[in-house]
PDB file of C-alpha atoms in Angstrom:
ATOM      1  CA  UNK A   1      -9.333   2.072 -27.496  1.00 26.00           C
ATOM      2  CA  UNK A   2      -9.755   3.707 -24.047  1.00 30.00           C
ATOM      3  CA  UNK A   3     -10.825   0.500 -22.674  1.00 32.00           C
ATOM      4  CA  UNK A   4      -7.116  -1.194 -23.387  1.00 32.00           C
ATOM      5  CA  UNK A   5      -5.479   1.967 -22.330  1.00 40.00           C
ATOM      6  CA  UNK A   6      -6.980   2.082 -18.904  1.00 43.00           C
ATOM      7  CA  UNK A   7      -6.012  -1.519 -18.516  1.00 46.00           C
ATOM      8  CA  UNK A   8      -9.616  -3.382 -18.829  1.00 48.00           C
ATOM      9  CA  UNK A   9      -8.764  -5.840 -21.402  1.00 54.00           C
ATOM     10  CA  UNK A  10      -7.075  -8.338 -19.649  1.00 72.00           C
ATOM     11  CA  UNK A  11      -3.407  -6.929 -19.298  1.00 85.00           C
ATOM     12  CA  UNK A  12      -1.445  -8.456 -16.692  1.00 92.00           C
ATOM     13  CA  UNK A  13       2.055  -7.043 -15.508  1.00 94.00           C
ATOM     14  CA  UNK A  14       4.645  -9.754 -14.171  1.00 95.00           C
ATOM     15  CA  UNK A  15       6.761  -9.169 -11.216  1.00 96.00           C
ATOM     16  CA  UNK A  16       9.667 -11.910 -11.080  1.00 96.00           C
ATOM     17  CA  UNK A  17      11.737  -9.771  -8.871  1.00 97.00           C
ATOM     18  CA  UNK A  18       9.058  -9.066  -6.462  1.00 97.00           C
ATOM     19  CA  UNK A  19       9.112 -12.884  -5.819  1.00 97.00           C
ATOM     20  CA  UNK A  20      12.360 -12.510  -5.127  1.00 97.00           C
ATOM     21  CA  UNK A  21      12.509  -9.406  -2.616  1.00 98.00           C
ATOM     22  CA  UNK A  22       9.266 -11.662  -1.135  1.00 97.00           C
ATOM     23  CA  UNK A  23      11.409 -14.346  -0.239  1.00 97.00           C
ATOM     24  CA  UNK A  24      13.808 -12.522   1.263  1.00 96.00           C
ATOM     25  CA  UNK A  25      11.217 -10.713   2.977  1.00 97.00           C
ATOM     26  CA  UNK A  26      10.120 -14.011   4.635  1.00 96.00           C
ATOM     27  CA  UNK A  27      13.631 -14.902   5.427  1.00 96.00           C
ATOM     28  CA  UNK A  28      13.724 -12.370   7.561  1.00 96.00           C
ATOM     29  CA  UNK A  29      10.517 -12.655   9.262  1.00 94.00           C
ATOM     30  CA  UNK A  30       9.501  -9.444   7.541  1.00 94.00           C
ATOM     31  CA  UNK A  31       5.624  -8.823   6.136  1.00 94.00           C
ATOM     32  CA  UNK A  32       6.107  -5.207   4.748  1.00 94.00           C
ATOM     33  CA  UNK A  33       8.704  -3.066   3.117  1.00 96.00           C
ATOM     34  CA  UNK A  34       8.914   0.030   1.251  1.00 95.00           C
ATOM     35  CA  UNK A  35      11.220   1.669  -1.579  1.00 96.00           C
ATOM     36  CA  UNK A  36      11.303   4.441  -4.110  1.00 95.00           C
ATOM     37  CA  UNK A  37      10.411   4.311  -7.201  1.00 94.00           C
ATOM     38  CA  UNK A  38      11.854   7.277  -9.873  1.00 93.00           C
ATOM     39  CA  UNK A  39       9.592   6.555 -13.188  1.00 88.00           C
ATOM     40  CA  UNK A  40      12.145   5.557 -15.958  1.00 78.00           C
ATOM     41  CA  UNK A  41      11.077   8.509 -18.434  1.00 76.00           C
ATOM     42  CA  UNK A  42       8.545  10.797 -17.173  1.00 81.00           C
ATOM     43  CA  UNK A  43      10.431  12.897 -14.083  1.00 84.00           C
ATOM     44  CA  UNK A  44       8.571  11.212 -10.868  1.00 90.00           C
ATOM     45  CA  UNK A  45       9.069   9.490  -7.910  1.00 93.00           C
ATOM     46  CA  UNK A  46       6.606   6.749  -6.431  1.00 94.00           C
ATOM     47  CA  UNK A  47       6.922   5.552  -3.038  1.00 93.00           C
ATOM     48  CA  UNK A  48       5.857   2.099  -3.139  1.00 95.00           C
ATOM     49  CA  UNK A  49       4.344   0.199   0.120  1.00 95.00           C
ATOM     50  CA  UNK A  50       4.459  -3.499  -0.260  1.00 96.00           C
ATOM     51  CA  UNK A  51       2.104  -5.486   2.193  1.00 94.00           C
ATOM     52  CA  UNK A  52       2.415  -9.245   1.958  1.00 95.00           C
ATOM     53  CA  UNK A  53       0.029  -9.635   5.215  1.00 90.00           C
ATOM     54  CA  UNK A  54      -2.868  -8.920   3.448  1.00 87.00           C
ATOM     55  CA  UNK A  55      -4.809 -11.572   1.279  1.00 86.00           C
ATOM     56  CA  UNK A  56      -4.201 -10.566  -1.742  1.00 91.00           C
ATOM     57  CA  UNK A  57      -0.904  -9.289  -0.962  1.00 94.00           C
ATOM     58  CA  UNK A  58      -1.129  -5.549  -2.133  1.00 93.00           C
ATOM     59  CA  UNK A  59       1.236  -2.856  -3.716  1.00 95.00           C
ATOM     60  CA  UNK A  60       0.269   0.720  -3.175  1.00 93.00           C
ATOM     61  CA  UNK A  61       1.519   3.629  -4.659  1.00 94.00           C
ATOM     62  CA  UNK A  62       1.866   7.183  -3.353  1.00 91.00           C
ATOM     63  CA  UNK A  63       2.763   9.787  -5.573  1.00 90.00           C
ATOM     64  CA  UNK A  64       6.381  12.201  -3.812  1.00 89.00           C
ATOM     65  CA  UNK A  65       5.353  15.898  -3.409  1.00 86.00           C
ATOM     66  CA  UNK A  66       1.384  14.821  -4.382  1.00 84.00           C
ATOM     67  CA  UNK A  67      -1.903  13.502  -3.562  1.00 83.00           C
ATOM     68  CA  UNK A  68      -2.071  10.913  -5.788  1.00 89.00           C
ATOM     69  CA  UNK A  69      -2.241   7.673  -4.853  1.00 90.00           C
ATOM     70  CA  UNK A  70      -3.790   3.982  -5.881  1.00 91.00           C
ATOM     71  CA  UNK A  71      -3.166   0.212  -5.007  1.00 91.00           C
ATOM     72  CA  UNK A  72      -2.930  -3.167  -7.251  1.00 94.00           C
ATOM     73  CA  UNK A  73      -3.830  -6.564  -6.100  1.00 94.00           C
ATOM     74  CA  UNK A  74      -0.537  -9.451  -6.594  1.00 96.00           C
ATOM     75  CA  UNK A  75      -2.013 -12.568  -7.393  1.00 96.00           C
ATOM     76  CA  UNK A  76      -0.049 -15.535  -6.003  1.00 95.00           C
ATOM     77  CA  UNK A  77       2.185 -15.990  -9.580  1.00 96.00           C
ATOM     78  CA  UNK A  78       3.042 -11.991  -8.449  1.00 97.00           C
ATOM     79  CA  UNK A  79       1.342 -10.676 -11.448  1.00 96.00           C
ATOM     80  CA  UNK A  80      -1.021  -7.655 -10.947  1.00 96.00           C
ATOM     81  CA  UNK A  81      -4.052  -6.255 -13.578  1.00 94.00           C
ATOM     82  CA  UNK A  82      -2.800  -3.010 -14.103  1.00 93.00           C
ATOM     83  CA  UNK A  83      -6.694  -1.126 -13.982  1.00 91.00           C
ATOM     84  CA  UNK A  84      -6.545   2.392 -13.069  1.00 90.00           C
ATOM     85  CA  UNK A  85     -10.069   3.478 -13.380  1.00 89.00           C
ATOM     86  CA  UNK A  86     -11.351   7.057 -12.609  1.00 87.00           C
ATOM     87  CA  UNK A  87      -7.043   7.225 -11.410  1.00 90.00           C
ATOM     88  CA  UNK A  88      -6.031   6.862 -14.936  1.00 90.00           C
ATOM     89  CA  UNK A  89      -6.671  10.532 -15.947  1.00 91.00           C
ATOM     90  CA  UNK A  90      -5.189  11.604 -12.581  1.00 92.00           C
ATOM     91  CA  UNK A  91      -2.021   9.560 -13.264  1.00 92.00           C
ATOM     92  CA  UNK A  92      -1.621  11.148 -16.904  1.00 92.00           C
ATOM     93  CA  UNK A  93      -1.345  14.771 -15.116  1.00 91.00           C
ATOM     94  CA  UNK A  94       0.797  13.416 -12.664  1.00 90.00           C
ATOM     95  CA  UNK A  95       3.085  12.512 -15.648  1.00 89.00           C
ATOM     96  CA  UNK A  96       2.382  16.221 -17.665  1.00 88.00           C
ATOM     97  CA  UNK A  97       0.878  13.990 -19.916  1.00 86.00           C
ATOM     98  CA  UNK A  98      -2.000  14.500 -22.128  1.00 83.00           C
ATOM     99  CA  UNK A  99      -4.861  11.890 -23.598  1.00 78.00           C
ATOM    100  CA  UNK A 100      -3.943  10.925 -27.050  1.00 76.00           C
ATOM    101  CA  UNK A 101      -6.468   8.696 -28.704  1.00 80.00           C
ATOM    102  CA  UNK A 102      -3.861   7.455 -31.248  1.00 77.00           C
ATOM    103  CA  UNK A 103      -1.294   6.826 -29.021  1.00 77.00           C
ATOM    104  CA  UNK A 104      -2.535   6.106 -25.975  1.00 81.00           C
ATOM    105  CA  UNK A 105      -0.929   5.580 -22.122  1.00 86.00           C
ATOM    106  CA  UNK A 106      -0.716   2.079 -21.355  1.00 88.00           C
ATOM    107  CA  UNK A 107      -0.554   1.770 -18.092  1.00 90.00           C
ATOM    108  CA  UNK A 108       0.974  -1.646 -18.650  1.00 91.00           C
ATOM    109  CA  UNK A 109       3.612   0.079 -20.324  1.00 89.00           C
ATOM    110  CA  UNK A 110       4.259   2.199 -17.569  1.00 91.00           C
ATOM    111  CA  UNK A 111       4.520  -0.780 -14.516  1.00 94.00           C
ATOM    112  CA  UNK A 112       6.382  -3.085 -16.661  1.00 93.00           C
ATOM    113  CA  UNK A 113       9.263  -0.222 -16.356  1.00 93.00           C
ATOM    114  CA  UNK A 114       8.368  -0.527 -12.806  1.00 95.00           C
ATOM    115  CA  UNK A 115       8.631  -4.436 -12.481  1.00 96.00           C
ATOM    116  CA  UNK A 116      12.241  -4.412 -14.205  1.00 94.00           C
ATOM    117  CA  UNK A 117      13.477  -2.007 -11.653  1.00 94.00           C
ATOM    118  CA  UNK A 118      11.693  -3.578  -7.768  1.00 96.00           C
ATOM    119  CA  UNK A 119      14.817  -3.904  -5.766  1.00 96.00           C
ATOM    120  CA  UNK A 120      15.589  -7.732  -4.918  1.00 95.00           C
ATOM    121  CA  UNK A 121      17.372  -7.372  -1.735  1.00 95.00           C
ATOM    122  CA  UNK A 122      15.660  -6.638   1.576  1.00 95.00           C
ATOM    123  CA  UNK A 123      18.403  -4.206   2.568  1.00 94.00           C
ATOM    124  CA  UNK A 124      17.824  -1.796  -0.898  1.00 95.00           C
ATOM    125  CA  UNK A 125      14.054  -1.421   1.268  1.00 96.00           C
ATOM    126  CA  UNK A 126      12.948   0.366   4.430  1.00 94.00           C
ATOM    127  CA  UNK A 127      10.486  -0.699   7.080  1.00 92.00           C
ATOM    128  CA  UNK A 128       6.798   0.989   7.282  1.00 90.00           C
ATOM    129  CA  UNK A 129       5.328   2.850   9.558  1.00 88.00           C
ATOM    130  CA  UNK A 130       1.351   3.923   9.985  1.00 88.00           C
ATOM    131  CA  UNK A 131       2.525   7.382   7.965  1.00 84.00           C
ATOM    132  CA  UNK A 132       4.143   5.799   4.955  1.00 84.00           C
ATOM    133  CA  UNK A 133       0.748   3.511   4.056  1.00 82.00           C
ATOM    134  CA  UNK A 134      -0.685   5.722   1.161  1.00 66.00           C
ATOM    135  CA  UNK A 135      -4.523   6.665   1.676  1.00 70.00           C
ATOM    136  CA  UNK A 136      -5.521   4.481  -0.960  1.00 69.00           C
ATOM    137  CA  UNK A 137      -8.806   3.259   1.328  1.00 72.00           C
ATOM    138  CA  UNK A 138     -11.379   4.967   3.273  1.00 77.00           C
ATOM    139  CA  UNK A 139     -10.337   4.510   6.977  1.00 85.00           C
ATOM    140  CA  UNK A 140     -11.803   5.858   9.881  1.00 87.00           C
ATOM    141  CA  UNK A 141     -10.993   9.091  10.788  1.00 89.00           C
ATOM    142  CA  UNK A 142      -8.396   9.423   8.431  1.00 86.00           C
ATOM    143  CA  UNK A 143      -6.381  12.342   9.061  1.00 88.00           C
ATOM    144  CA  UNK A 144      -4.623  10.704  12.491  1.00 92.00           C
ATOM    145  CA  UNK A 145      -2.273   8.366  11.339  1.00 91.00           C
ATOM    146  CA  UNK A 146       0.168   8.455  14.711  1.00 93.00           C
ATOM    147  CA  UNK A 147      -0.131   5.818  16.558  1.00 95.00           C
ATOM    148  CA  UNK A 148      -0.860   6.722  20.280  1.00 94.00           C
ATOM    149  CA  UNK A 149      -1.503   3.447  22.471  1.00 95.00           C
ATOM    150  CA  UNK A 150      -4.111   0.655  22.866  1.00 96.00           C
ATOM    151  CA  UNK A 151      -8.158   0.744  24.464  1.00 95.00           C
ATOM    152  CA  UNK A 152      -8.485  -2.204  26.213  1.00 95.00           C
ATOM    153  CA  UNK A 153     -12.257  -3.161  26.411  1.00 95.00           C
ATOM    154  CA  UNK A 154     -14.518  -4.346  28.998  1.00 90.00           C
ATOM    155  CA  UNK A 155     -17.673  -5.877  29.513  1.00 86.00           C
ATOM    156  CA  UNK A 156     -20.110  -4.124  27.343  1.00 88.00           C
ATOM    157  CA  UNK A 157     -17.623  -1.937  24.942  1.00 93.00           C
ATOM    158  CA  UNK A 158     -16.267  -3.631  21.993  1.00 94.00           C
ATOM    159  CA  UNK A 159     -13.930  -2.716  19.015  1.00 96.00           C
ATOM    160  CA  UNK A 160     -15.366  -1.418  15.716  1.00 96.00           C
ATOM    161  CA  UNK A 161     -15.094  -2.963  12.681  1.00 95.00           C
ATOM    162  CA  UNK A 162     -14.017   0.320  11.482  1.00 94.00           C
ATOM    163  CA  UNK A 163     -11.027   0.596  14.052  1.00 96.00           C
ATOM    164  CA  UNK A 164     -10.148  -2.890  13.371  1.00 95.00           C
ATOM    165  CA  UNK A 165      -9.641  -2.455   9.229  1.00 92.00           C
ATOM    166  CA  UNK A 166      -7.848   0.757  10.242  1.00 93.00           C
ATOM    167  CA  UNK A 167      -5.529  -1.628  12.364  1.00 94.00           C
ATOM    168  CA  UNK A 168      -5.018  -4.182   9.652  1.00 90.00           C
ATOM    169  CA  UNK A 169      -4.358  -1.213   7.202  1.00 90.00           C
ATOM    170  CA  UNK A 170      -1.730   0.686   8.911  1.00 91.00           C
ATOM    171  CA  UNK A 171      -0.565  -2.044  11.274  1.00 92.00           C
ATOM    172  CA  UNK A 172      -1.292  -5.179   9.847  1.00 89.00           C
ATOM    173  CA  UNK A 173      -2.288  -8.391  10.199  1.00 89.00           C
ATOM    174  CA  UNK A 174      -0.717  -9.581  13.230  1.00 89.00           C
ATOM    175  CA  UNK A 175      -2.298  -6.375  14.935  1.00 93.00           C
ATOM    176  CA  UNK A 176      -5.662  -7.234  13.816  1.00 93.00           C
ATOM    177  CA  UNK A 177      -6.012 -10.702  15.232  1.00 93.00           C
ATOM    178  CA  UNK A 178      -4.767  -9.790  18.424  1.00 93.00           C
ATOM    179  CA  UNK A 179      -6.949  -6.610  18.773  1.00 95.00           C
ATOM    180  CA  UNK A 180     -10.373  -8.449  17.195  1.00 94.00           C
ATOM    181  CA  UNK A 181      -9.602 -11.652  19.437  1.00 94.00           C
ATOM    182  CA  UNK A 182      -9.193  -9.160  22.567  1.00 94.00           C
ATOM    183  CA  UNK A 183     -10.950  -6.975  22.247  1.00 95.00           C
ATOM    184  CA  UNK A 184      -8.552  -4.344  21.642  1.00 96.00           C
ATOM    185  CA  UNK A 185      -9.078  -0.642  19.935  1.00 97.00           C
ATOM    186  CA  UNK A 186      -5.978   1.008  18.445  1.00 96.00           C
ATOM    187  CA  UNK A 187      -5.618   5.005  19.569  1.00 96.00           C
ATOM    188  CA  UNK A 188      -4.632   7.440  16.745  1.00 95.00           C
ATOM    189  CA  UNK A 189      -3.699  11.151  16.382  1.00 94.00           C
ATOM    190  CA  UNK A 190      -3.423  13.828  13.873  1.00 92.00           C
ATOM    191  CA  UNK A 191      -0.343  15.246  16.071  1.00 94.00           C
ATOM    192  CA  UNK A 192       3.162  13.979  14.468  1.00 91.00           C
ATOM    193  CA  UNK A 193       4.609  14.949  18.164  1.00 93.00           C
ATOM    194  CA  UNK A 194       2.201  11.488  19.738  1.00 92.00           C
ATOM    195  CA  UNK A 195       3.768   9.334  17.189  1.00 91.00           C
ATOM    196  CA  UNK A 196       5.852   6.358  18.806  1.00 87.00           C
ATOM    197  CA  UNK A 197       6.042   3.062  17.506  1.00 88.00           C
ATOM    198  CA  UNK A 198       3.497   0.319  17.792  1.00 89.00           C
ATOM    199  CA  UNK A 199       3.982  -3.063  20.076  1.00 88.00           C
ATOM    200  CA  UNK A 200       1.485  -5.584  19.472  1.00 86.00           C
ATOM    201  CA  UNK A 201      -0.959  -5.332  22.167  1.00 88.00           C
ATOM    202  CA  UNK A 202      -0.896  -7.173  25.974  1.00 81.00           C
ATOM    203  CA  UNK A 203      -4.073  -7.668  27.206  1.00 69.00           C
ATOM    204  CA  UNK A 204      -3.151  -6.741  31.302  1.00 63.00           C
TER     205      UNK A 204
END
């Protein structure tokens, strides 16, 4: 029984309208977005990151006011497994819900209320920034998440792989290329006050 409640028997939630704010999303020259999500019956707000530069495209989650937070591969039909692993019991006290082995949470349940209510037009979203990725993955150093400028390498000094999946996390894809191609080390801080927005980099 707890195996179909946590999602490991082969549910799959479809996201039609996701397609849709996609589209629009490439219309625009856009790769990310981000909107909030207040859970149909259960008192919560999500704020939901959606990343189309990554391969699979991702949706992460981030719980408003908490510390929760988890991701979902979208398969190219924009469908996602909806597997929650050791997150499912955190999600349930999220929700001030309790395990109940004859009525269990199905977490498929719970996103298919999500999937009827994904905005569908680009301007119902707002852009993202470093600080509005969720820490779903271990980055490096992952407490500054302010953006602060760009190391430029030289002969002898090269970029981590660690600084470069922090890059594609926060910054994306574009970022990532150029920085691994040149060379190129993003600079972070924990300070909110260093924050300023991120150009992709010119080597001088």
């Amino acid at each position: 029984m707890w195996r179909c409640a946590r999602g490991e028997n082969g549910e799959v939630v479809s996201l039609p309208r996701l397609r849709t704010l996609h589209a629009q999303m490439r219309a625009a020259g856009e790769t990310r977005c981000r909107f909030t999500w207040p859970t149909r019956r259960h008192g919560r707000e999500f704020s939901v990151v959606f990343l189309t530069d990554l391969r699979p495209m991702v949706l992460l989650f981030g719980l408003c006011g908490g510390q929760l937070a988890f991701e979902f591969d979208v398969d190219a039909d924009y469908s996602f497994r909806p597997f929650l692993g050791e997150k499912y019991s955190a999600l349930l006290d999220a929700l001030g819900l309790r395990p109940d082995r004859e009525d269990p949470f199905r977490p498929s349940a719970f996103f298919q209320d999500f999937a009827d209510v994904i905005p569908v037009a680009l301007a119902s979203t707002r852009p993202v920034t470093p600080r509005d990725v969720p820490r779903t993955r271990q980055i490096e150093d992952a407490e500054k998440i302010y953006f602060i400028g760009w190391r430029y390498h030289g002969a002898g000094s090269h970029v981590s792989f660690a600084n470069l999946e922090k890059t594609r996390v926060l910054l994306g894809e574009e970022f990532h290329h150029r920085c691994r191609d040149g060379n190129i080390s993003s600079c972070w801080s924990d300070d909110p006050h260093a924050d300023h927005p991120a150009q992709p980099p010119q080597r001088p």
